[in-house]
Coordinates of C-alpha atoms and ligand atoms in Angstrom, one line a residue:
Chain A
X924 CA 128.1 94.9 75.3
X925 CA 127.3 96.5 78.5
X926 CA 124.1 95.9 80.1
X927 CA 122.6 98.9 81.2
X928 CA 120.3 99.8 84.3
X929 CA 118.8 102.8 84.5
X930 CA 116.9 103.9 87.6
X931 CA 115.0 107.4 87.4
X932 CA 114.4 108.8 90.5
X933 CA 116.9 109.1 93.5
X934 CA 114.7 109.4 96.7
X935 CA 114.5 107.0 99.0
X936 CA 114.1 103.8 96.4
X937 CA 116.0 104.5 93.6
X938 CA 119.3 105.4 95.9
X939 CA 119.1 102.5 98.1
X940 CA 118.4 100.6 94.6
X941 CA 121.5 101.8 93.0
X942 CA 123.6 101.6 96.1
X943 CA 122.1 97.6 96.5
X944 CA 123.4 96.8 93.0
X945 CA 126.8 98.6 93.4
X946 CA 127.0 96.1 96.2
X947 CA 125.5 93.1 94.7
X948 CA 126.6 93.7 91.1
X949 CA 130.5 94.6 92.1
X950 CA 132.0 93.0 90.0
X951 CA 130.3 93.0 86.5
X952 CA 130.4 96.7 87.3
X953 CA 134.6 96.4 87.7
X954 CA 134.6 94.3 84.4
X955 CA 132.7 96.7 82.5
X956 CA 129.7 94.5 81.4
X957 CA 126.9 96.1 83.6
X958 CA 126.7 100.1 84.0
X959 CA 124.0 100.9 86.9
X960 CA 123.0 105.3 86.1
X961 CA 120.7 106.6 88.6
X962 CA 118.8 109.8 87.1
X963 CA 117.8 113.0 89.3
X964 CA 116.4 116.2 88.6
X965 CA 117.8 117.7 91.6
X966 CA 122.3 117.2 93.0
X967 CA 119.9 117.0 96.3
X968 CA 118.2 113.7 97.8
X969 CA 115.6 115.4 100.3
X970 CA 114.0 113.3 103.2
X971 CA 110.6 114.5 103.7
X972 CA 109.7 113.0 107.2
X973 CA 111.7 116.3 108.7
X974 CA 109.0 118.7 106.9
X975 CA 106.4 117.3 109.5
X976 CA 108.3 119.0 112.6
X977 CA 109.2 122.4 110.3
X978 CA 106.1 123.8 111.2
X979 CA 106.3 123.4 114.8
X980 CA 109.9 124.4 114.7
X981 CA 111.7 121.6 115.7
X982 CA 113.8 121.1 112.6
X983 CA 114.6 122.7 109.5
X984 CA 114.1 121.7 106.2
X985 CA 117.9 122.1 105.5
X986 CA 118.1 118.6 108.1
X987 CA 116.3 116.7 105.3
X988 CA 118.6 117.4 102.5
X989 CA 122.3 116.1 101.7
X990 CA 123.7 115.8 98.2
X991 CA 123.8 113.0 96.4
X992 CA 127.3 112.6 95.5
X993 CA 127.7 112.3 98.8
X994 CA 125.4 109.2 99.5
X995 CA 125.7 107.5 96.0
X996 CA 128.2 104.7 95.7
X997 CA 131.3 105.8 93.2
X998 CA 130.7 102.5 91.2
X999 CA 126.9 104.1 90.2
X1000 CA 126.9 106.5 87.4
X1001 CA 124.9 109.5 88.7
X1002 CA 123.4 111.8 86.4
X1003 CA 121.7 115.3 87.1
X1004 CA 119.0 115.5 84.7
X1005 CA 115.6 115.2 84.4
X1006 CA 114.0 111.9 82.0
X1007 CA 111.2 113.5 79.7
X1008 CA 109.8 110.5 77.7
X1009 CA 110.0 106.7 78.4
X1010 CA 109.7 104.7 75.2
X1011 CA 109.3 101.0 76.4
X1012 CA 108.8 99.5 73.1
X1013 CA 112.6 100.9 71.9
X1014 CA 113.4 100.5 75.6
X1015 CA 115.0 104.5 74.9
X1016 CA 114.4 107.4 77.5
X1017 CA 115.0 110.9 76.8
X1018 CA 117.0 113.2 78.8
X1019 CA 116.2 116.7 79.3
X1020 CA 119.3 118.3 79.0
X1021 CA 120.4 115.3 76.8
X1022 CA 122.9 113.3 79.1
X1023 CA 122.8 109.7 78.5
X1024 CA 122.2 106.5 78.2
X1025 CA 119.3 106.6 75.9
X1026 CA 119.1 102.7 75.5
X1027 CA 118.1 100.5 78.9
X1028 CA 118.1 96.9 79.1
X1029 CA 116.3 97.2 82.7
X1030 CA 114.4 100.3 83.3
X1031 CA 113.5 101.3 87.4
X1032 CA 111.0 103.6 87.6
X1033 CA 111.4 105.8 91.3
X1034 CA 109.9 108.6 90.6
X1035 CA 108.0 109.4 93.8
X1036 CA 104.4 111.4 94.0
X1037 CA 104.2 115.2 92.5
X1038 CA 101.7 117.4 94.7
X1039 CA 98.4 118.5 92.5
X1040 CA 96.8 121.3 94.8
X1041 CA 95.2 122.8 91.8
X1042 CA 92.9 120.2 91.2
X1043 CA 90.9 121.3 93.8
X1044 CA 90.2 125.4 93.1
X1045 CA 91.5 128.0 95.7
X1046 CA 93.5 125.6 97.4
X1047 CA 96.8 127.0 96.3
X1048 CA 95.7 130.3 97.5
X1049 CA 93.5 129.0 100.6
X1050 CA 95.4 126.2 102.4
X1051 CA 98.8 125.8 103.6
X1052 CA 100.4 122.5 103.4
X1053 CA 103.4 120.4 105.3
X1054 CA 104.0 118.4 102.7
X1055 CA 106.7 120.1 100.5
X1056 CA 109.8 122.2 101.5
X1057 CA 108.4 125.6 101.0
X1058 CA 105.1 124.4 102.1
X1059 CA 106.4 123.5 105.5
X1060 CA 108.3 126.6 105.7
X1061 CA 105.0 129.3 104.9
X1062 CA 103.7 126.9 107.2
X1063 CA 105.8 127.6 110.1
X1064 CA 105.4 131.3 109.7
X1065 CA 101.2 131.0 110.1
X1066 CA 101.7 128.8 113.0
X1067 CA 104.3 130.1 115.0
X1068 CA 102.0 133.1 114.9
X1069 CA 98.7 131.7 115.1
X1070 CA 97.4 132.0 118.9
X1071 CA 93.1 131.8 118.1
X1072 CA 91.0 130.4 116.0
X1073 CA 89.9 126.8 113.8
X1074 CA 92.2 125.3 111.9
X1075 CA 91.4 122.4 109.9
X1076 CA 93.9 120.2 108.2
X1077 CA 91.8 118.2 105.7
X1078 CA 93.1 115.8 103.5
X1079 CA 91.9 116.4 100.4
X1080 CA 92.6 113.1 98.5
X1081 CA 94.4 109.4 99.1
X1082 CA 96.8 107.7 98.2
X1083 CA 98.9 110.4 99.6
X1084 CA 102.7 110.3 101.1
X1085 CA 102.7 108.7 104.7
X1086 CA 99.3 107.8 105.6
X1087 CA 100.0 108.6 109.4
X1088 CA 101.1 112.0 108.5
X1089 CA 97.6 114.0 108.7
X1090 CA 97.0 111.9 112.5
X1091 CA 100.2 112.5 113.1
X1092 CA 100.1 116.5 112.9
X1093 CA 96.4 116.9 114.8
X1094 CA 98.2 115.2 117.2
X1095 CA 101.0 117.3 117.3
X1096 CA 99.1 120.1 117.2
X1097 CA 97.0 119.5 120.0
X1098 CA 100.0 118.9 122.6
X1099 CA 102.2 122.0 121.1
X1100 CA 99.0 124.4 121.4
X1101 CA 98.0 122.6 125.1
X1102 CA 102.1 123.4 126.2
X1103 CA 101.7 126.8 125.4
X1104 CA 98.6 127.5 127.2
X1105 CA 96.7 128.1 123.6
X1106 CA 94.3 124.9 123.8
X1107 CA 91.3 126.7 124.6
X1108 CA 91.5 129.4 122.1
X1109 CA 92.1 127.1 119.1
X1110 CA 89.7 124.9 117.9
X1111 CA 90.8 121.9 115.6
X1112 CA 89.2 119.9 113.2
X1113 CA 90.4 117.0 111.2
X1114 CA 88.4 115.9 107.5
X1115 CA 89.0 112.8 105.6
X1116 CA 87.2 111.6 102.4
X1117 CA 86.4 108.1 103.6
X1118 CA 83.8 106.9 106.5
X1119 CA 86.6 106.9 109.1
X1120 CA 89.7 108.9 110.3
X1121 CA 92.0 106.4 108.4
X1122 CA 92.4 104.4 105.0
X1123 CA 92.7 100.9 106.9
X1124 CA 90.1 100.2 109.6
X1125 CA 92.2 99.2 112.3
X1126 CA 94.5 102.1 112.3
X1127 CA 91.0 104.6 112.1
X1128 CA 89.7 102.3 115.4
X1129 CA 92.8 103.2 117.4
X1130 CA 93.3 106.7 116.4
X1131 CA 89.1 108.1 116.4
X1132 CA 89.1 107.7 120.8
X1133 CA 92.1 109.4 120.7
X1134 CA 91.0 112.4 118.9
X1135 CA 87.6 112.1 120.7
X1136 CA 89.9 112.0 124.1
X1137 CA 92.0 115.4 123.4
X1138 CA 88.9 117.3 121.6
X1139 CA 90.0 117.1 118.1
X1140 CA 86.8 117.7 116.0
X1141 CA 86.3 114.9 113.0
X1142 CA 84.3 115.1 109.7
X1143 CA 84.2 112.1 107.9
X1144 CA 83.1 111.5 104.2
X1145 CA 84.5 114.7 103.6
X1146 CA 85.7 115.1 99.5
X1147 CA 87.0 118.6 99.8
X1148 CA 85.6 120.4 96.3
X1149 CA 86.3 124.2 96.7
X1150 CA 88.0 126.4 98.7
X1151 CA 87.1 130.0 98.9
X1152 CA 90.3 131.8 100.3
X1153 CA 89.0 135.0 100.8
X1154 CA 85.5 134.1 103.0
X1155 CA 88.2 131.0 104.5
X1156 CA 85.5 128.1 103.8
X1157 CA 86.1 124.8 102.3
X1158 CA 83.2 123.0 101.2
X1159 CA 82.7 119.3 100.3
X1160 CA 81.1 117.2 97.1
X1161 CA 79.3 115.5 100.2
X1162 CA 77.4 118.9 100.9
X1163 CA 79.0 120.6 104.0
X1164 CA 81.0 124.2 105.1
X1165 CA 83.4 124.5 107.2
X1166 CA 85.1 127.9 107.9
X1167 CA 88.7 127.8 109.1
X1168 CA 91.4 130.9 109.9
X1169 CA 93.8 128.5 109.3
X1170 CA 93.7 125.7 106.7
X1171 CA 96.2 122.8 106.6
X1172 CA 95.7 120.5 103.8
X1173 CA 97.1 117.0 102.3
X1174 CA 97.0 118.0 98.7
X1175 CA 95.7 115.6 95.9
X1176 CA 98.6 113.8 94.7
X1177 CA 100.0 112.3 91.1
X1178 CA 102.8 110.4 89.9
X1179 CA 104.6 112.1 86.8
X1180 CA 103.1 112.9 84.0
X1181 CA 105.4 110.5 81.9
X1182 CA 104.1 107.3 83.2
X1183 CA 100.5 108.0 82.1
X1184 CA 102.0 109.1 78.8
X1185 CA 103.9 105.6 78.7
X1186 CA 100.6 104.1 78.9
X1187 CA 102.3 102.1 81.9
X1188 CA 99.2 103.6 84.6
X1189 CA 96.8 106.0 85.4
X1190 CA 97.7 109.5 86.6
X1191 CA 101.2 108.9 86.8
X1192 CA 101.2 105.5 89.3
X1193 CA 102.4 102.6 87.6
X1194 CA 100.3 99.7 87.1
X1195 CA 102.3 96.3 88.9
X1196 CA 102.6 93.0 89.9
X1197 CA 102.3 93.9 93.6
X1198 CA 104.7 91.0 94.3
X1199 CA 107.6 91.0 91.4
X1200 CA 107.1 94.8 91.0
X1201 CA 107.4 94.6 87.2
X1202 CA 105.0 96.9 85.2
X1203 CA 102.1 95.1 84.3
X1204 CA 102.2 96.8 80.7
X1205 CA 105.5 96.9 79.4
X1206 CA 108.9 94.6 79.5
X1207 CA 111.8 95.0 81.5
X1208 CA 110.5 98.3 83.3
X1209 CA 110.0 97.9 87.4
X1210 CA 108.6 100.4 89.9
X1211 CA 109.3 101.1 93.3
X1212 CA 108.2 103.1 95.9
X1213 CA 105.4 105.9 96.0
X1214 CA 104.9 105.6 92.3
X1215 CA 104.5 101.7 92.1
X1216 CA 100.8 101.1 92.4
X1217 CA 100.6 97.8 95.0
X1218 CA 97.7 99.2 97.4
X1219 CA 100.5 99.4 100.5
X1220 CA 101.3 103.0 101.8
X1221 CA 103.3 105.3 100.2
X1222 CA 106.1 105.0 102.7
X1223 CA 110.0 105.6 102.7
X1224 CA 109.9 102.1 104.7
X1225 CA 107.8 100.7 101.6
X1226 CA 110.4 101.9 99.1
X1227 CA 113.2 100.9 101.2
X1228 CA 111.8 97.4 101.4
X1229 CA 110.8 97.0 97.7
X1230 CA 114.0 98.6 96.8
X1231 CA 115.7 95.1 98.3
X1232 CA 113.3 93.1 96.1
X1233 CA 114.2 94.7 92.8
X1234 CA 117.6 94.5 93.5
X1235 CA 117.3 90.8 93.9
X1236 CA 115.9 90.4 91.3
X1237 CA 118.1 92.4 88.5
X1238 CA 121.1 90.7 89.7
X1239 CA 119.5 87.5 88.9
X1240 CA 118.6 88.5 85.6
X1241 CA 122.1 89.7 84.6
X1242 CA 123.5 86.8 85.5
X1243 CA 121.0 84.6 84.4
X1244 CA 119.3 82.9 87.1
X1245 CA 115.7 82.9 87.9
X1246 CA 114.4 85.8 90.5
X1247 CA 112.7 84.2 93.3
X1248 CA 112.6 87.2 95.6
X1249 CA 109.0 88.8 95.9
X1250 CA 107.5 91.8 98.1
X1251 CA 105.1 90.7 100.6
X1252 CA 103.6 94.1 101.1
X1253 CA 105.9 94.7 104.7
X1254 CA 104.7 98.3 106.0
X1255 CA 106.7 100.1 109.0
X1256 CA 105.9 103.3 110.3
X1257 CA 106.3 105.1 113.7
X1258 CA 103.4 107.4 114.3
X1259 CA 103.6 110.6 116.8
X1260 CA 100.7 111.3 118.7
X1261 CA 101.8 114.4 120.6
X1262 CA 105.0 116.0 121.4
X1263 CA 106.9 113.8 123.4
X1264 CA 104.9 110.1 122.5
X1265 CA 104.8 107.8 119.5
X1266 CA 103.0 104.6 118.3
X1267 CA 104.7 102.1 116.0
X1268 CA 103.1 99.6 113.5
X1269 CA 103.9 96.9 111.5
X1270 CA 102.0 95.2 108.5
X1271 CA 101.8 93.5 105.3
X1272 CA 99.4 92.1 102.6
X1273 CA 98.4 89.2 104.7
X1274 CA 98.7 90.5 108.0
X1275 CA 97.1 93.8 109.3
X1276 CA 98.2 96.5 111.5
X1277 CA 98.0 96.6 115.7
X1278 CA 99.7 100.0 116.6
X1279 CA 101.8 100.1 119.7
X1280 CA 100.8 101.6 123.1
X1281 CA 102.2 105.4 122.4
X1282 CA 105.4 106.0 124.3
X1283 CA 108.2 108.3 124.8
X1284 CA 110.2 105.6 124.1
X1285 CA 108.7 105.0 120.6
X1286 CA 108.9 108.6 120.1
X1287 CA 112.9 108.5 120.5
X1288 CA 113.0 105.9 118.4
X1289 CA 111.8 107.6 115.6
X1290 CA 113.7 110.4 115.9
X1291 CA 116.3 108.5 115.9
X1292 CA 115.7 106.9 112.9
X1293 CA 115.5 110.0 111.4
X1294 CA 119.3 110.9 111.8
X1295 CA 120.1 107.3 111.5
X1296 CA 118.2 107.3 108.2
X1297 CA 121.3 108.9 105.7
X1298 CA 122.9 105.3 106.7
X1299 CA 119.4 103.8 105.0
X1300 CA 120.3 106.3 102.0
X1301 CA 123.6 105.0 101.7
X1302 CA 122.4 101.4 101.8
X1303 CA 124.9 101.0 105.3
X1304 CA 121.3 100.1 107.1
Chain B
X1199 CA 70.1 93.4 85.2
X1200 CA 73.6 93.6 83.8
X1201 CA 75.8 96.5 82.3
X1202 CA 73.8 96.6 79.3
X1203 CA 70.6 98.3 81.0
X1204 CA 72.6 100.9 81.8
X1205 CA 74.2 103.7 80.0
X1206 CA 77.6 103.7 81.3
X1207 CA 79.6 106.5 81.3
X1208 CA 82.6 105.1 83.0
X1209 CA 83.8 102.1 84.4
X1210 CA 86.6 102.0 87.2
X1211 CA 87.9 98.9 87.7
X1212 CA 88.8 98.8 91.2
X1213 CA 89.8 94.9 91.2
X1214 CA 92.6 94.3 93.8
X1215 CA 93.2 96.9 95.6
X1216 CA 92.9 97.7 98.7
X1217 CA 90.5 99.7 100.8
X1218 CA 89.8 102.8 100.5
X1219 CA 91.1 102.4 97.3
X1220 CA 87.9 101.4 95.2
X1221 CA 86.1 104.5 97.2
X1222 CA 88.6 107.0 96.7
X1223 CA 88.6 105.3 92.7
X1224 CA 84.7 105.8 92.6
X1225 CA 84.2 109.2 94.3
X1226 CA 87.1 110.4 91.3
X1227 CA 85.3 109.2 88.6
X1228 CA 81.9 110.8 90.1
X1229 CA 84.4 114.0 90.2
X1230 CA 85.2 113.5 86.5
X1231 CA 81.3 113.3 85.0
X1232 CA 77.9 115.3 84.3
X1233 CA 75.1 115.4 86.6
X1234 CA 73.0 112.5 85.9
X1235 CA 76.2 110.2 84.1
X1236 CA 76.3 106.5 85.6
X1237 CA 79.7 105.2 86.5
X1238 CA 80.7 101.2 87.1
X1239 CA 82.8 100.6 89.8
X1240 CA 84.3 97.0 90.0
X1241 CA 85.5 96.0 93.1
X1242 CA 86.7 92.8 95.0
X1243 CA 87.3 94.2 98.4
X1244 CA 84.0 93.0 101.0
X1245 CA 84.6 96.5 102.9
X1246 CA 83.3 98.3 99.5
X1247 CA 79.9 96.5 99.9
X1248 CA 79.2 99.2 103.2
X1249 CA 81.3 102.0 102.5
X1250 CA 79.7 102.8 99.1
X1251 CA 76.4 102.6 99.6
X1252 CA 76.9 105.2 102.9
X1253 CA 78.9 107.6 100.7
X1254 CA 76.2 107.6 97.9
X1255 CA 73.8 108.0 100.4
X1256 CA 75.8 110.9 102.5
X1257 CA 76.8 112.5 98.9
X1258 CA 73.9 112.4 97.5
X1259 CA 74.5 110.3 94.2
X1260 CA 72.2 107.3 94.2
X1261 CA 73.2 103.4 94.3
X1262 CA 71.0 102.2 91.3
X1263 CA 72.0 98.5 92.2
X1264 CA 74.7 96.1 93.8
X1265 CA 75.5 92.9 92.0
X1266 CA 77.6 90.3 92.6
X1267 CA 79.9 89.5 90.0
X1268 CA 81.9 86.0 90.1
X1269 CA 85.1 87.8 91.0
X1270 CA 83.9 90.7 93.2
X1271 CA 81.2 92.8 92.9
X1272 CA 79.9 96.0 90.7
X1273 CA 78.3 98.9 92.0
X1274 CA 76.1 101.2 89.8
X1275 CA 76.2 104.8 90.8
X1276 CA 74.4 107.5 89.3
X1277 CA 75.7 111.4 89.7
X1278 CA 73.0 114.1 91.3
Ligands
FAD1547 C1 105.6 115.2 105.6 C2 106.0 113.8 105.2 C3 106.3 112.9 106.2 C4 106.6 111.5 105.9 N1 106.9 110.7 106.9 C5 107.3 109.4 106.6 C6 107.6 108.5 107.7 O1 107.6 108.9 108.9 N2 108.0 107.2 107.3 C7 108.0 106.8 106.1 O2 108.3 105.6 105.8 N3 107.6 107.7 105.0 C8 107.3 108.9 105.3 N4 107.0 109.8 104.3 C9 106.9 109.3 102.9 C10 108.2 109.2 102.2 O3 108.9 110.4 102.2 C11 107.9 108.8 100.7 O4 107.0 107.7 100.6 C12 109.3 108.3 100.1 O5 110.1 109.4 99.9 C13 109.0 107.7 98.7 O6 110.2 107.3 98.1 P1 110.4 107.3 96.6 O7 111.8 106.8 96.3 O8 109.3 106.5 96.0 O9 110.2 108.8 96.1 P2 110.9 110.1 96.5 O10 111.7 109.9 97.7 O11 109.9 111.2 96.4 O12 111.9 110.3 95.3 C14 111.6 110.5 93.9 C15 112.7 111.2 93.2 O13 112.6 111.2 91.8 C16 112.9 112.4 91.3 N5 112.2 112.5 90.0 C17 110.9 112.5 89.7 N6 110.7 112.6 88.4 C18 111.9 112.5 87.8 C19 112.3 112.6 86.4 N7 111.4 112.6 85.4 N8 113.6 112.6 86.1 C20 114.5 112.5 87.1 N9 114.2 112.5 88.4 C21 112.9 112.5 88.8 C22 112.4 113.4 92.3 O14 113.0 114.7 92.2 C23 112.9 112.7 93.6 O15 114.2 113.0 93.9 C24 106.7 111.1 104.6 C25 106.4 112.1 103.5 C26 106.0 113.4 103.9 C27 105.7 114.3 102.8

């Protein structure tokens, strides 16, 4: 009988998962007795990092997308289809379009985070976000055009994709509008739910002088409620208005519907052991990446990283041995903070973060990652 | 006083993760209720001890008591 892995999801995670075990697993793959699928909804693997500089217009979202075929190893079964019900009792998905196999022995869950801007009403309609292809894109248009005025870019809810992304754009923002002579005539204001400008303290301590430094107004405990798109005010649970001409948001965010309806978490994250990475309420099923719920960013690095763990481990399973590899919570992420100048941090469970004195240096460095990154995808990195 | 003085509404259990995690965890749940519910949030992480009783404060909702628990501690918030 053939042993079958099946990893939904084939972002960041779930295609350096299923190019990890075409490398480990090589030759039970040959000899027929394990078959690795990797599931996607889309022929496209998109990398999202690129939508931060779409607005600005420093790359296009085309940059971030490549198919799949292309970057998933020929001994992986890829299928193009999208899983609607996980039945981990059975162990049985079900396909949309009915491709299978139905039956797992080991199930991967790497499904990534869905956007919910409707939770919050007239935020659809009100606020214009970077965190989606066509988002970034009707983003571009109001910025490239937007010469006066507030804009806010308030995120709305946490966990969301890339922590550093919000700091990241104000900070962007400030040099782009400062280069073209606009600083003066555009006021900016940053909100974040919490009691500082950051989820983890010592990340917040660096970045608030900084935004002090370059003018970059901040409201803190700031739980956005409402948005009124036609008098362009969002107001908070905490009590306060701001008006804005231009709104940029970080949308509440969910993992897929299927995992809460798999009882294996709470609005689509699933519940783990935040070292083994097994779902804490069902057999055989892992998660990686945004939707595995360990308290660490959700990060590309972070799915990358956990994506080595869980491929550990599988092989030792098939072949019988105990897993000993676990995921120490390892964090990496370069942050921009301007146009030309990045910081760099490093951190896990035990230790925290220290970012890195900004430089151009660091900023190079994380564009190039970005073009070195389809060698991540392909497992080559 | 324990859980059973109170009329709970909801309870979050927050145990184990990471901050803001329990916050974000509580300030959903306050989302999710009636004016006047009480929600339970359970929470190990020490940082929870200041920022919670600052956001009840700066939201409005009241902090009907702080106890500590043998694993963590539970915070009893009532909505405005
Ligand atoms: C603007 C922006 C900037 C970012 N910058 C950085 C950065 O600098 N550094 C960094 O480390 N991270 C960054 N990130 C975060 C990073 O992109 C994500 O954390 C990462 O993509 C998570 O990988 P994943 O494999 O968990 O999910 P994803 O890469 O989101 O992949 C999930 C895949 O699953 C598919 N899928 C979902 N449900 C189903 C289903 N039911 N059936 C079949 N397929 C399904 C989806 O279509 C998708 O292809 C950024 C994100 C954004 C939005």
């Amino acid at each position: 009988m053939t042993e079958e892995i099946v990893i939904v999801g084939a972002g960041t995670g779930g295609s350096v998962l299923a190019n990890d075990l075409a490398e480990r697993l090589d030759a039970e793959i040959d000899a027929g007795d394990v078959r690795v699928t990797l599931v996607n909804d889309s022929p496209d693997h998109v990398y999202k990092p690129v939508w931060l500089y779409v607005p600005f217009g420093k790359r296009e979202s085309e940059d971030g997308r490549r198919p799949l075929s292309q970057l998933v190893d020929d001994r992986v079964d890829l299928r193009i289809d999208r899983v609607i019900d996980v039945d981990t009792d059975a162990k049985r998905i079900e396909y949309r379009d009915g491709t299978g196999p139905n039956e797992y022995d080991h199930l991967v869950l790497a499904t990534g985070s869905t956007l919910a801007p409707d939770e919050v009403p007239g935020l659809r309609e009100g606020g214009y976000d970077f965190y989606s292809e066509d988002g970034a894109e009707a983003l571009r248009e109001e910025l490239l055009s937007f010469t006066e005025g507030h804009l806010v870019l308030s995120v709305v809810g946490t966990p969301h994709m890339c922590p550093a992304a919000p700091l990241e754009f104000v900070f962007m923002a400030d040099a782009w509008f400062r280069e073209r002579g606009l600083r003066d005539d555009v006021d900016i204001t940053y909100t974040y739910p919490v009691n500082r400008v950051h989820g983890n303290p010592n990340i917040a301590e660096w970045a608030r002088p900084k935004m002090d430094e370059r003018d970059i107004a901040v409201e803190t405990f700031f739980n956005a409620e409402e948005v009124d798109p036609d008098e362009q005010v969002i107001s908070s649970m905490e009590g306060s208005e701001l008006e804005y001409d231009l709104l940029v948001d970080i949308p509440p965010h969910r993992g897929v519907d299927l995992i809460e309806e798999a009882g294996l978490g709470d609005r689509g994250w699933v519940e783990v052991d935040k070292h083994t990475l097994e779902a804490k309420h069902a057999e055989d099923v892992y998660a990686l990446g945004d939707t595995a719920a360990t308290g660490v960013p959700n990060a590309g690095s972070v799915a990358h990283y956990q994506a080595g763990v869980v491929g550990q481990r599988l092989a030792s399973h098939v072949r019988g041995y105990p897993a000993t590899e676990t995921y120490d919570g390892k964090t990496l992420c370069f942050i921009e903070t301007g146009m030309d100048e990045a910081s760099f941090v490093e951190f896990d469970y035990e230790n925290p973060p220290a970012p890195a004195p900004p430089s151009e240096k660091l900023h190079w460095s994380k564009l190039a990652y970005n073009e070195a990154y389809w060698l991540t995808a392909r497992g080559l990195l | 006083m324990t859980d059973a003085a109170y009329d709970l509404d909801k309870t979050v259990d927050a145990r184990g993760a990471a901050c803001p995690g329990p916050l974000m965890d509580l300030i959903g749940a306050i989302k999710s209720v009636d004016s006047g519910a009480i929600v339970r949030l359970r929470s190990d992480n020490e940082q929870s001890t200041t920022d919670v009783p600052e956001w009840t404060e700066e939201s409005g909702n009241e902090l009907l008591e702080l106890v500590e628990t043998d694993d963590g501690y539970d915070f009893y918030v009532k909505k405005a």
